[in-house]
Amino acid sequence: MKRTTIKVYRDILEADGQWAEQTRELAAAHHVAVLNLIGAPGAGKTRLLEATASRLEGRLRFAVLEGDVETTRDAERLHALGVPVSQIITGGACHLSAQVVHTALRDLALDQLDVVLVENVGNLVCPAELDIGEHAKVAVLSVTEGEDKPAKYPLLFRQAKVVVLTKTDLLPHLTFDLPQCLAYVRQVNSQLPVFPLSPVTGDGLDAWIDWLVRTVRRAVTS
Ligand SMILES: Nc1nc2c(ncn2[C@@H]2O[C@H](COP(=O)(O)OP(=O)(O)OP(=O)(O)O)[C@@H](O)[C@H]2O)c(=O)[nH]1
Ligand SMILES: [Mg+2]
């Protein structure tokens, strides 16, 4: 039998693209930068945010959007430090959607902020595929994951504007090959800056904070 209608399934990525665009417009209107932190579960994203928060005090006005599959644990950690934070719970999805980020962002006091740091769901693959309207993706890689991850999961390192290589305090206990890791990063993205650091000892944090302040200032004045 001949059908008289054509079913149309809208690509979810296209819909996400529209939300991402709205987020860019919202951020531009309020002169706020949005950074999207992506890394494997346990890479140290929240620990990095905790350390970043204390060092950004007085330099940038910031808030955090926490993404998690199930709990509010990460938001509670930042709230305990006095950071303005909201929690997005995906209920199973392995990445934040552009729509939910936009909704959460709209509820923040954007005129009182310079940057919103978004911690995506712990995952090295899915969040890298999605544009949430951010100014930059920040790849968070820890030395405990092994030096080969930029070669094995190249998309994130292709998309990112910076790599934070964290947990360097653990290097003496590992066989992690730092020069090899940097070479893998360069193979994927030759211009990508890499900041090795440890929020536990404080080593390397200043360079990351300087990059962050520079990047946010550039984003909000352009
Ligand atoms: N030694 C050491 N441990 C760290 C460092 N950063 C994080 N950790 C530990 O690593 C574990 C995971 O850190 P989190 O910051 O919760 O990791 P996460 O990436 O936010 O994890 P998810 O949100 O579950 O994806 C915790 O036990 C941290 O204390 C570091 O620089 N050095
Ligand atoms: Mg976390």
mmCIF file of N, CA and C in Angstrom, residues 86-145:
data_model
loop_
_atom_site.group_PDB
_atom_site.id
_atom_site.type_symbol
_atom_site.label_atom_id
_atom_site.label_comp_id
_atom_site.label_asym_id
_atom_site.label_seq_id
_atom_site.Cartn_x
_atom_site.Cartn_y
_atom_site.Cartn_z
ATOM 1 N N SER A 86 25.468 23.990 40.703
ATOM 2 C CA SER A 86 24.233 23.244 40.476
ATOM 3 C C SER A 86 24.620 21.856 40.004
ATOM 4 N N GLN A 87 23.759 20.899 40.301
ATOM 5 C CA GLN A 87 24.019 19.518 39.868
ATOM 6 C C GLN A 87 23.046 19.131 38.770
ATOM 7 N N ILE A 88 23.578 18.591 37.684
ATOM 8 C CA ILE A 88 22.731 18.020 36.637
ATOM 9 C C ILE A 88 22.856 16.503 36.740
ATOM 10 N N ILE A 89 21.723 15.828 36.900
ATOM 11 C CA ILE A 89 21.738 14.362 36.975
ATOM 12 C C ILE A 89 21.157 13.818 35.673
ATOM 13 N N THR A 90 21.940 13.024 34.963
ATOM 14 C CA THR A 90 21.500 12.582 33.629
ATOM 15 C C THR A 90 20.591 11.355 33.697
ATOM 16 N N GLY A 91 20.558 10.679 34.863
ATOM 17 C CA GLY A 91 19.705 9.497 34.991
ATOM 18 C C GLY A 91 20.159 8.348 34.103
ATOM 19 N N GLY A 92 21.433 8.304 33.783
ATOM 20 C CA GLY A 92 21.942 7.173 33.004
ATOM 21 C C GLY A 92 22.722 7.599 31.776
ATOM 22 N N ALA A 93 22.386 8.736 31.210
ATOM 23 C CA ALA A 93 23.078 9.151 29.981
ATOM 24 C C ALA A 93 24.563 9.397 30.265
ATOM 25 N N CYS A 94 25.390 9.062 29.288
ATOM 26 C CA CYS A 94 26.843 9.113 29.498
ATOM 27 C C CYS A 94 27.444 10.478 29.196
ATOM 28 N N HIS A 95 26.600 11.475 28.908
ATOM 29 C CA HIS A 95 27.103 12.827 28.688
ATOM 30 C C HIS A 95 25.993 13.831 28.983
ATOM 31 N N LEU A 96 26.361 15.081 29.169
ATOM 32 C CA LEU A 96 25.366 16.147 29.351
ATOM 33 C C LEU A 96 24.819 16.544 27.983
ATOM 34 N N SER A 97 23.518 16.793 27.910
ATOM 35 C CA SER A 97 22.955 17.285 26.655
ATOM 36 C C SER A 97 23.094 18.811 26.635
ATOM 37 N N ALA A 98 23.106 19.359 25.424
ATOM 38 C CA ALA A 98 23.206 20.819 25.299
ATOM 39 C C ALA A 98 21.978 21.489 25.907
ATOM 40 N N GLN A 99 20.844 20.806 25.829
ATOM 41 C CA GLN A 99 19.599 21.404 26.346
ATOM 42 C C GLN A 99 19.647 21.557 27.866
ATOM 43 N N VAL A 100 20.071 20.495 28.557
ATOM 44 C CA VAL A 100 20.066 20.565 30.025
ATOM 45 C C VAL A 100 21.123 21.562 30.513
ATOM 46 N N VAL A 101 22.230 21.639 29.812
ATOM 47 C CA VAL A 101 23.250 22.628 30.186
ATOM 48 C C VAL A 101 22.684 24.033 30.014
ATOM 49 N N HIS A 102 21.982 24.245 28.908
ATOM 50 C CA HIS A 102 21.398 25.568 28.656
ATOM 51 C C HIS A 102 20.399 25.935 29.762
ATOM 52 N N THR A 103 19.558 24.973 30.132
ATOM 53 C CA THR A 103 18.544 25.219 31.163
ATOM 54 C C THR A 103 19.208 25.581 32.495
ATOM 55 N N ALA A 104 20.229 24.825 32.871
ATOM 56 C CA ALA A 104 20.913 25.083 34.146
ATOM 57 C C ALA A 104 21.664 26.414 34.108
ATOM 58 N N LEU A 105 22.232 26.703 32.958
ATOM 59 C CA LEU A 105 22.995 27.944 32.803
ATOM 60 C C LEU A 105 22.094 29.172 32.942
ATOM 61 N N ARG A 106 20.906 29.059 32.348
ATOM 62 C CA ARG A 106 19.946 30.173 32.361
ATOM 63 C C ARG A 106 19.548 30.552 33.786
ATOM 64 N N ASP A 107 19.599 29.566 34.688
ATOM 65 C CA ASP A 107 19.182 29.806 36.073
ATOM 66 C C ASP A 107 20.295 30.414 36.935
ATOM 67 N N LEU A 108 21.497 30.524 36.380
ATOM 68 C CA LEU A 108 22.592 31.121 37.155
ATOM 69 C C LEU A 108 22.545 32.645 37.059
ATOM 70 N N ALA A 109 23.131 33.301 38.042
ATOM 71 C CA ALA A 109 23.208 34.776 38.030
ATOM 72 C C ALA A 109 24.355 35.167 37.104
ATOM 73 N N LEU A 110 24.113 35.056 35.795
ATOM 74 C CA LEU A 110 25.202 35.182 34.814
ATOM 75 C C LEU A 110 25.880 36.548 34.827
ATOM 76 N N ASP A 111 25.120 37.588 35.164
ATOM 77 C CA ASP A 111 25.730 38.926 35.173
ATOM 78 C C ASP A 111 26.777 39.077 36.276
ATOM 79 N N GLN A 112 26.744 38.147 37.223
ATOM 80 C CA GLN A 112 27.734 38.221 38.310
ATOM 81 C C GLN A 112 28.884 37.233 38.116
ATOM 82 N N LEU A 113 28.988 36.676 36.900
ATOM 83 C CA LEU A 113 30.001 35.647 36.657
ATOM 84 C C LEU A 113 30.887 35.995 35.466
ATOM 85 N N ASP A 114 32.128 35.473 35.492
ATOM 86 C CA ASP A 114 33.013 35.551 34.327
ATOM 87 C C ASP A 114 33.087 34.206 33.613
ATOM 88 N N VAL A 115 32.953 33.128 34.373
ATOM 89 C CA VAL A 115 33.098 31.796 33.766
ATOM 90 C C VAL A 115 32.234 30.770 34.488
ATOM 91 N N VAL A 116 31.674 29.871 33.683
ATOM 92 C CA VAL A 116 30.976 28.701 34.229
ATOM 93 C C VAL A 116 31.787 27.476 33.832
ATOM 94 N N LEU A 117 32.228 26.746 34.836
ATOM 95 C CA LEU A 117 32.992 25.522 34.610
ATOM 96 C C LEU A 117 32.022 24.349 34.679
ATOM 97 N N VAL A 118 31.922 23.605 33.586
ATOM 98 C CA VAL A 118 30.986 22.475 33.533
ATOM 99 C C VAL A 118 31.786 21.191 33.671
ATOM 100 N N GLU A 119 31.490 20.391 34.697
ATOM 101 C CA GLU A 119 32.101 19.058 34.784
ATOM 102 C C GLU A 119 31.171 18.078 34.112
ATOM 103 N N ASN A 120 31.584 17.536 32.968
ATOM 104 C CA ASN A 120 30.739 16.583 32.254
ATOM 105 C C ASN A 120 30.754 15.228 32.960
ATOM 106 N N VAL A 121 29.859 14.355 32.562
ATOM 107 C CA VAL A 121 29.798 13.004 33.124
ATOM 108 C C VAL A 121 31.130 12.300 32.864
ATOM 109 N N GLY A 122 31.621 11.551 33.841
ATOM 110 C CA GLY A 122 32.899 10.851 33.695
ATOM 111 C C GLY A 122 32.861 9.878 32.527
ATOM 112 N N ASN A 123 33.574 10.229 31.450
ATOM 113 C CA ASN A 123 33.545 9.406 30.241
ATOM 114 C C ASN A 123 34.526 10.029 29.252
ATOM 115 N N LEU A 124 35.363 9.206 28.656
ATOM 116 C CA LEU A 124 36.396 9.731 27.768
ATOM 117 C C LEU A 124 35.917 9.819 26.320
ATOM 118 N N VAL A 125 34.725 9.289 26.050
ATOM 119 C CA VAL A 125 34.290 9.177 24.653
ATOM 120 C C VAL A 125 33.069 10.061 24.359
ATOM 121 N N CYS A 126 31.924 9.730 24.981
ATOM 122 C CA CYS A 126 30.653 10.365 24.577
ATOM 123 C C CYS A 126 30.646 11.893 24.700
ATOM 124 N N PRO A 127 31.086 12.483 25.827
ATOM 125 C CA PRO A 127 30.973 13.945 25.940
ATOM 126 C C PRO A 127 31.806 14.671 24.882
ATOM 127 N N ALA A 128 32.851 13.999 24.381
ATOM 128 C CA ALA A 128 33.703 14.643 23.382
ATOM 129 C C ALA A 128 32.965 14.833 22.063
ATOM 130 N N GLU A 129 31.934 14.004 21.851
ATOM 131 C CA GLU A 129 31.216 14.053 20.572
ATOM 132 C C GLU A 129 30.231 15.217 20.507
ATOM 133 N N LEU A 130 29.978 15.836 21.664
ATOM 134 C CA LEU A 130 28.870 16.781 21.714
ATOM 135 C C LEU A 130 29.300 18.212 21.986
ATOM 136 N N ASP A 131 28.722 19.123 21.231
ATOM 137 C CA ASP A 131 28.909 20.559 21.439
ATOM 138 C C ASP A 131 27.826 21.015 22.417
ATOM 139 N N ILE A 132 28.218 21.519 23.567
ATOM 140 C CA ILE A 132 27.205 22.032 24.504
ATOM 141 C C ILE A 132 27.198 23.572 24.502
ATOM 142 N N GLY A 133 27.849 24.146 23.523
ATOM 143 C CA GLY A 133 27.896 25.610 23.438
ATOM 144 C C GLY A 133 29.059 26.195 24.213
ATOM 145 N N GLU A 134 30.039 25.338 24.532
ATOM 146 C CA GLU A 134 31.177 25.798 25.331
ATOM 147 C C GLU A 134 32.163 26.604 24.487
ATOM 148 N N HIS A 135 32.975 27.441 25.154
ATOM 149 C CA HIS A 135 34.073 28.130 24.469
ATOM 150 C C HIS A 135 35.226 27.155 24.250
ATOM 151 N N ALA A 136 35.411 26.257 25.217
ATOM 152 C CA ALA A 136 36.520 25.315 25.082
ATOM 153 C C ALA A 136 36.214 24.032 25.844
ATOM 154 N N LYS A 137 36.650 22.939 25.249
ATOM 155 C CA LYS A 137 36.645 21.664 25.981
ATOM 156 C C LYS A 137 38.003 21.520 26.667
ATOM 157 N N VAL A 138 37.973 21.087 27.910
ATOM 158 C CA VAL A 138 39.195 20.862 28.681
ATOM 159 C C VAL A 138 39.311 19.352 28.907
ATOM 160 N N ALA A 139 40.344 18.745 28.349
ATOM 161 C CA ALA A 139 40.548 17.301 28.557
ATOM 162 C C ALA A 139 41.262 17.106 29.883
ATOM 163 N N VAL A 140 40.664 16.308 30.771
ATOM 164 C CA VAL A 140 41.308 16.006 32.053
ATOM 165 C C VAL A 140 41.743 14.546 32.016
ATOM 166 N N LEU A 141 43.055 14.350 32.024
ATOM 167 C CA LEU A 141 43.632 13.006 31.946
ATOM 168 C C LEU A 141 44.490 12.817 33.190
ATOM 169 N N SER A 142 44.423 11.646 33.808
ATOM 170 C CA SER A 142 45.281 11.425 34.979
ATOM 171 C C SER A 142 46.369 10.420 34.628
ATOM 172 N N VAL A 143 47.474 10.554 35.318
ATOM 173 C CA VAL A 143 48.622 9.689 35.014
ATOM 174 C C VAL A 143 48.331 8.225 35.336
ATOM 175 N N THR A 144 47.343 7.984 36.180
ATOM 176 C CA THR A 144 47.010 6.591 36.512
ATOM 177 C C THR A 144 46.277 5.872 35.380
ATOM 178 N N GLU A 145 45.854 6.622 34.358
ATOM 179 C CA GLU A 145 45.125 5.994 33.247
ATOM 180 C C GLU A 145 46.055 5.411 32.189
#
